[in-house]
mmCIF file of C-alpha atoms in Angstrom:
data_model
loop_
_atom_site.group_PDB
_atom_site.id
_atom_site.type_symbol
_atom_site.label_atom_id
_atom_site.label_comp_id
_atom_site.label_asym_id
_atom_site.label_seq_id
_atom_site.Cartn_x
_atom_site.Cartn_y
_atom_site.Cartn_z
ATOM 1 C CA GLY A 27 25.158 -10.260 27.463
ATOM 2 C CA ALA A 28 23.974 -13.552 25.502
ATOM 3 C CA VAL A 29 27.133 -14.391 23.710
ATOM 4 C CA VAL A 30 27.390 -17.894 22.122
ATOM 5 C CA SER A 31 30.725 -19.110 20.852
ATOM 6 C CA GLN A 32 31.667 -21.796 18.862
ATOM 7 C CA HIS A 33 35.077 -23.835 18.466
ATOM 8 C CA PRO A 34 36.598 -24.126 16.133
ATOM 9 C CA SER A 35 35.762 -21.512 13.914
ATOM 10 C CA TRP A 36 37.093 -23.477 10.799
ATOM 11 C CA VAL A 37 38.376 -27.058 10.491
ATOM 12 C CA ILE A 38 39.846 -29.153 7.426
ATOM 13 C CA CYS A 39 39.663 -32.537 7.717
ATOM 14 C CA LYS A 40 39.970 -35.941 5.742
ATOM 15 C CA SER A 41 37.199 -38.086 4.419
ATOM 16 C CA GLY A 42 36.220 -40.770 7.259
ATOM 17 C CA THR A 43 37.468 -38.898 10.072
ATOM 18 C CA SER A 44 35.110 -37.401 12.765
ATOM 19 C CA VAL A 45 35.121 -33.740 13.798
ATOM 20 C CA LYS A 46 33.707 -32.424 17.184
ATOM 21 C CA ILE A 47 32.250 -28.672 16.992
ATOM 22 C CA GLU A 48 31.547 -27.217 20.529
ATOM 23 C CA CYS A 49 28.894 -24.497 21.128
ATOM 24 C CA ARG A 50 28.982 -22.698 24.281
ATOM 25 C CA SER A 51 26.726 -20.142 25.942
ATOM 26 C CA LEU A 52 29.178 -17.541 27.881
ATOM 27 C CA ASP A 53 26.909 -15.602 30.007
ATOM 28 C CA PHE A 54 23.569 -17.492 30.500
ATOM 29 C CA GLN A 55 22.390 -21.060 30.850
ATOM 30 C CA ALA A 56 20.840 -22.395 27.757
ATOM 31 C CA THR A 57 18.102 -24.714 28.460
ATOM 32 C CA THR A 58 18.016 -25.324 24.528
ATOM 33 C CA MET A 59 20.427 -25.387 21.857
ATOM 34 C CA PHE A 60 19.893 -25.638 18.161
ATOM 35 C CA TRP A 61 22.072 -26.945 15.302
ATOM 36 C CA TYR A 62 21.755 -25.557 11.848
ATOM 37 C CA ARG A 63 23.677 -26.180 8.665
ATOM 38 C CA GLN A 64 23.946 -23.814 5.965
ATOM 39 C CA PHE A 65 25.206 -24.742 2.204
ATOM 40 C CA PRO A 66 26.716 -22.049 0.076
ATOM 41 C CA LYS A 67 24.302 -19.377 -1.019
ATOM 42 C CA GLN A 68 21.349 -21.210 0.779
ATOM 43 C CA SER A 69 19.529 -20.784 4.075
ATOM 44 C CA LEU A 70 20.135 -22.136 7.360
ATOM 45 C CA MET A 71 18.406 -25.480 7.881
ATOM 46 C CA LEU A 72 17.657 -26.768 11.261
ATOM 47 C CA MET A 73 19.277 -30.078 12.275
ATOM 48 C CA ALA A 74 18.148 -30.721 15.622
ATOM 49 C CA THR A 75 17.101 -29.469 18.891
ATOM 50 C CA SER A 76 18.781 -30.508 22.035
ATOM 51 C CA ASN A 77 17.646 -29.929 25.737
ATOM 52 C CA GLU A 78 20.222 -30.400 28.532
ATOM 53 C CA GLY A 79 20.277 -33.520 29.675
ATOM 54 C CA SER A 80 18.179 -35.253 27.208
ATOM 55 C CA LYS A 81 18.524 -36.659 23.821
ATOM 56 C CA ALA A 82 18.444 -34.444 20.884
ATOM 57 C CA THR A 83 15.517 -34.261 18.600
ATOM 58 C CA TYR A 84 16.599 -34.691 15.071
ATOM 59 C CA GLU A 85 14.759 -32.886 11.875
ATOM 60 C CA GLN A 86 13.582 -35.230 9.096
ATOM 61 C CA GLY A 87 16.286 -36.377 6.874
ATOM 62 C CA VAL A 88 19.274 -35.814 9.167
ATOM 63 C CA GLU A 89 20.978 -38.692 10.245
ATOM 64 C CA LYS A 90 21.339 -39.095 14.040
ATOM 65 C CA ASP A 91 23.963 -41.813 13.969
ATOM 66 C CA LYS A 92 26.147 -39.374 11.807
ATOM 67 C CA PHE A 93 25.596 -36.154 13.722
ATOM 68 C CA LEU A 94 26.118 -36.932 17.140
ATOM 69 C CA ILE A 95 24.781 -34.187 19.516
ATOM 70 C CA ASN A 96 25.478 -33.906 23.234
ATOM 71 C CA HIS A 97 24.109 -31.350 25.648
ATOM 72 C CA ALA A 98 25.894 -32.449 28.734
ATOM 73 C CA SER A 99 25.451 -29.098 30.592
ATOM 74 C CA LEU A 100 23.420 -25.698 30.325
ATOM 75 C CA THR A 101 26.333 -23.937 28.809
ATOM 76 C CA LEU A 102 27.722 -26.493 26.445
ATOM 77 C CA SER A 103 26.448 -28.512 23.507
ATOM 78 C CA THR A 104 28.714 -30.617 21.097
ATOM 79 C CA LEU A 105 27.785 -31.592 17.352
ATOM 80 C CA THR A 106 30.331 -34.525 16.273
ATOM 81 C CA VAL A 107 30.365 -35.338 12.613
ATOM 82 C CA THR A 108 31.284 -38.932 12.165
ATOM 83 C CA SER A 109 32.910 -40.552 9.249
ATOM 84 C CA ALA A 110 32.715 -37.313 7.632
ATOM 85 C CA HIS A 111 32.524 -36.970 3.814
ATOM 86 C CA PRO A 112 33.046 -34.238 1.227
ATOM 87 C CA GLU A 113 29.185 -33.631 1.007
ATOM 88 C CA ASP A 114 29.262 -33.052 4.981
ATOM 89 C CA SER A 115 31.316 -29.661 4.114
ATOM 90 C CA SER A 116 29.184 -26.914 5.156
ATOM 91 C CA PHE A 117 28.742 -23.947 7.542
ATOM 92 C CA TYR A 118 27.382 -25.239 11.085
ATOM 93 C CA ILE A 119 25.565 -22.587 13.333
ATOM 94 C CA CYS A 120 24.519 -23.193 16.596
ATOM 95 C CA SER A 121 22.051 -21.159 18.610
ATOM 96 C CA ALA A 122 20.746 -21.152 22.202
ATOM 97 C CA ASN A 123 17.944 -19.660 24.161
ATOM 98 C CA SER A 124 16.855 -19.635 27.652
ATOM 99 C CA PRO A 125 13.209 -19.180 28.240
ATOM 100 C CA GLY A 126 14.303 -17.819 31.764
ATOM 101 C CA ARG A 127 15.622 -14.754 30.259
ATOM 102 C CA GLY A 128 11.992 -13.931 29.323
ATOM 103 C CA THR A 129 12.788 -13.569 25.917
ATOM 104 C CA ASP A 130 12.067 -15.784 22.928
ATOM 105 C CA THR A 131 15.222 -14.598 21.224
ATOM 106 C CA GLN A 132 17.976 -17.296 20.246
ATOM 107 C CA TYR A 133 21.241 -16.139 20.172
ATOM 108 C CA PHE A 134 23.782 -17.737 17.464
ATOM 109 C CA GLY A 135 27.246 -18.345 17.387
ATOM 110 C CA PRO A 136 29.495 -17.165 14.716
ATOM 111 C CA GLY A 137 29.624 -20.732 12.948
ATOM 112 C CA THR A 138 32.012 -23.300 12.100
ATOM 113 C CA ARG A 139 33.206 -23.608 8.537
ATOM 114 C CA LEU A 140 33.770 -27.444 7.858
ATOM 115 C CA THR A 141 35.546 -28.527 4.860
ATOM 116 C CA VAL A 142 36.064 -32.323 4.325
ATOM 117 C CA LEU A 143 38.663 -33.162 1.734
ATOM 118 C CA LYS B 16 4.969 -27.427 6.896
ATOM 119 C CA GLN B 17 6.021 -23.778 7.484
ATOM 120 C CA GLU B 18 7.730 -22.361 4.185
ATOM 121 C CA VAL B 19 9.423 -18.936 4.083
ATOM 122 C CA THR B 20 9.974 -17.102 1.014
ATOM 123 C CA GLN B 21 12.154 -13.763 0.373
ATOM 124 C CA ILE B 22 11.904 -11.653 -2.370
ATOM 125 C CA PRO B 23 13.977 -10.451 -4.249
ATOM 126 C CA ALA B 24 16.863 -12.839 -3.736
ATOM 127 C CA ALA B 25 19.415 -10.032 -4.477
ATOM 128 C CA LEU B 26 19.341 -6.285 -4.716
ATOM 129 C CA SER B 27 21.935 -3.969 -5.583
ATOM 130 C CA VAL B 28 20.843 -0.080 -5.098
ATOM 131 C CA PRO B 29 23.017 3.132 -4.837
ATOM 132 C CA GLU B 30 23.971 4.547 -1.465
ATOM 133 C CA GLY B 31 21.148 6.854 0.172
ATOM 134 C CA GLU B 32 18.383 4.850 -1.392
ATOM 135 C CA ASN B 33 15.590 3.735 0.716
ATOM 136 C CA LEU B 34 14.666 0.185 0.252
ATOM 137 C CA VAL B 35 12.132 -2.932 1.137
ATOM 138 C CA LEU B 36 12.786 -6.538 1.654
ATOM 139 C CA ASN B 37 9.855 -8.763 1.570
ATOM 140 C CA CYS B 38 9.335 -11.890 3.459
ATOM 141 C CA SER B 39 6.449 -14.401 3.203
ATOM 142 C CA PHE B 40 5.488 -17.338 5.424
ATOM 143 C CA THR B 41 2.672 -19.995 4.597
ATOM 144 C CA ASP B 42 1.354 -20.711 8.337
ATOM 145 C CA SER B 43 0.328 -17.971 10.222
ATOM 146 C CA ALA B 44 0.422 -19.794 13.440
ATOM 147 C CA ILE B 45 3.665 -18.289 14.291
ATOM 148 C CA TYR B 46 5.205 -16.777 17.918
ATOM 149 C CA ASN B 47 7.366 -14.295 16.114
ATOM 150 C CA LEU B 48 9.408 -13.207 13.302
ATOM 151 C CA GLN B 49 12.748 -12.084 13.178
ATOM 152 C CA TRP B 50 15.074 -10.287 10.908
ATOM 153 C CA PHE B 51 18.739 -11.162 10.681
ATOM 154 C CA ARG B 52 21.878 -10.094 8.964
ATOM 155 C CA GLN B 53 24.597 -12.282 7.998
ATOM 156 C CA ASP B 54 27.797 -11.248 6.459
ATOM 157 C CA PRO B 55 29.788 -13.372 4.207
ATOM 158 C CA GLY B 56 31.250 -16.400 6.312
ATOM 159 C CA LYS B 57 29.890 -15.195 9.373
ATOM 160 C CA GLY B 58 26.907 -16.253 11.797
ATOM 161 C CA LEU B 59 23.835 -14.248 12.356
ATOM 162 C CA THR B 60 22.983 -10.881 13.800
ATOM 163 C CA SER B 61 19.611 -10.393 15.021
ATOM 164 C CA LEU B 62 18.074 -7.108 13.866
ATOM 165 C CA LEU B 63 14.322 -6.824 15.021
ATOM 166 C CA LEU B 64 11.974 -9.343 16.403
ATOM 167 C CA ILE B 65 8.301 -8.783 15.998
ATOM 168 C CA GLN B 66 5.881 -10.950 18.375
ATOM 169 C CA SER B 67 2.808 -12.213 16.769
ATOM 170 C CA SER B 68 0.812 -9.791 18.688
ATOM 171 C CA GLN B 69 2.647 -6.671 17.133
ATOM 172 C CA ARG B 70 2.437 -4.707 13.933
ATOM 173 C CA GLU B 71 5.912 -3.337 13.757
ATOM 174 C CA GLN B 72 9.189 -2.742 15.334
ATOM 175 C CA THR B 73 11.832 0.010 14.784
ATOM 176 C CA SER B 74 15.509 0.185 15.581
ATOM 177 C CA GLY B 75 17.471 3.127 13.951
ATOM 178 C CA ARG B 76 17.033 3.272 10.177
ATOM 179 C CA LEU B 77 15.345 -0.307 10.265
ATOM 180 C CA ASN B 78 11.625 -0.744 10.149
ATOM 181 C CA ALA B 79 10.005 -4.178 10.216
ATOM 182 C CA SER B 80 6.228 -4.738 9.670
ATOM 183 C CA LEU B 81 4.272 -7.945 10.345
ATOM 184 C CA ASP B 82 1.173 -8.811 9.021
ATOM 185 C CA LYS B 83 0.249 -12.055 10.387
ATOM 186 C CA SER B 84 -2.840 -12.930 8.772
ATOM 187 C CA SER B 85 -1.602 -12.341 5.336
ATOM 188 C CA GLY B 86 1.705 -14.101 6.154
ATOM 189 C CA ARG B 87 3.801 -11.296 5.203
ATOM 190 C CA SER B 88 6.711 -9.034 6.618
ATOM 191 C CA THR B 89 8.654 -6.396 5.128
ATOM 192 C CA LEU B 90 12.040 -4.985 6.490
ATOM 193 C CA TYR B 91 12.529 -1.035 5.470
ATOM 194 C CA ILE B 92 15.950 0.336 5.471
ATOM 195 C CA ALA B 93 16.208 4.057 5.247
ATOM 196 C CA ALA B 94 19.002 5.810 3.718
ATOM 197 C CA SER B 95 21.014 2.940 2.859
ATOM 198 C CA GLN B 96 24.903 2.612 3.309
ATOM 199 C CA PRO B 97 27.677 0.559 1.906
ATOM 200 C CA GLY B 98 27.939 -0.919 5.328
ATOM 201 C CA ASP B 99 24.512 -2.232 5.137
ATOM 202 C CA SER B 100 25.686 -4.603 2.221
ATOM 203 C CA ALA B 101 24.929 -7.973 3.565
ATOM 204 C CA THR B 102 22.604 -10.901 3.175
ATOM 205 C CA TYR B 103 19.318 -10.256 5.079
ATOM 206 C CA LEU B 104 17.323 -13.345 6.522
ATOM 207 C CA CYS B 105 13.904 -13.604 7.926
ATOM 208 C CA ALA B 106 12.774 -16.367 10.257
ATOM 209 C CA VAL B 107 9.686 -17.417 11.791
ATOM 210 C CA GLU B 108 9.338 -19.227 15.289
ATOM 211 C CA THR B 109 6.637 -22.069 15.488
ATOM 212 C CA SER B 110 6.198 -24.471 18.474
ATOM 213 C CA GLY B 111 9.079 -25.836 20.033
ATOM 214 C CA SER B 112 11.156 -22.547 19.415
ATOM 215 C CA ARG B 113 11.644 -23.818 15.991
ATOM 216 C CA LEU B 114 12.983 -21.173 13.424
ATOM 217 C CA THR B 115 12.120 -21.758 9.908
ATOM 218 C CA PHE B 116 14.410 -19.323 7.499
ATOM 219 C CA GLY B 117 13.925 -17.790 4.303
ATOM 220 C CA GLU B 118 16.765 -17.906 1.758
ATOM 221 C CA GLY B 119 17.576 -14.351 2.223
ATOM 222 C CA THR B 120 17.869 -11.291 0.170
ATOM 223 C CA GLN B 121 21.540 -10.709 -0.931
ATOM 224 C CA LEU B 122 21.851 -6.631 -0.562
ATOM 225 C CA THR B 123 24.680 -4.632 -2.117
ATOM 226 C CA VAL B 124 24.764 -0.967 -1.604
ATOM 227 C CA ASN B 125 26.922 0.883 -3.991
ATOM 228 C CA PRO B 126 28.959 3.996 -2.949
#
């Protein structure tokens, strides 16, 4: 149990376009989802925390108008990179947890590789 | 601000060797500490989670310890295998379920 999926697994887009990444909890309801970004040979940096039905909380330095997060249901959160530029090329990973499962564990998705040309 | 440091950044060992990865964190007010494995271009696999009240956790050939007061954790891997080659990340959880990650140790186990 506790599977988190991401779609797409990789995407290549032109500079200036927008890209949407989906994060789904397949077998549990995720009250909270997290979005991370990982640059090559670096660690994961938390971008934002989203709770179902409310606005996301962004980390300092993360542009909320550029990285739009929607958590419309207990099993789906989306991250939209608007007007993407080459510097947005990165590995984006989501995670989800549900306190009701009686555990603090966050379950991570497999990641989405974004390349902006 | 919580900061997590992992030493060494990279490690190369022959197969069969026992090894220790180190993780330190600056703020001891944590809920738990986790060790993850990440294969190239892949997501994270949780290996061990130690609650703040615990001292260690074991899973198979892996043993993780936690000294919360000194801000340190170690991951011990016994009898290493080439399949253990990956990047190992430690992360501490603070308020709001926020995870702060270290930069990882890239492990290579040579046959």
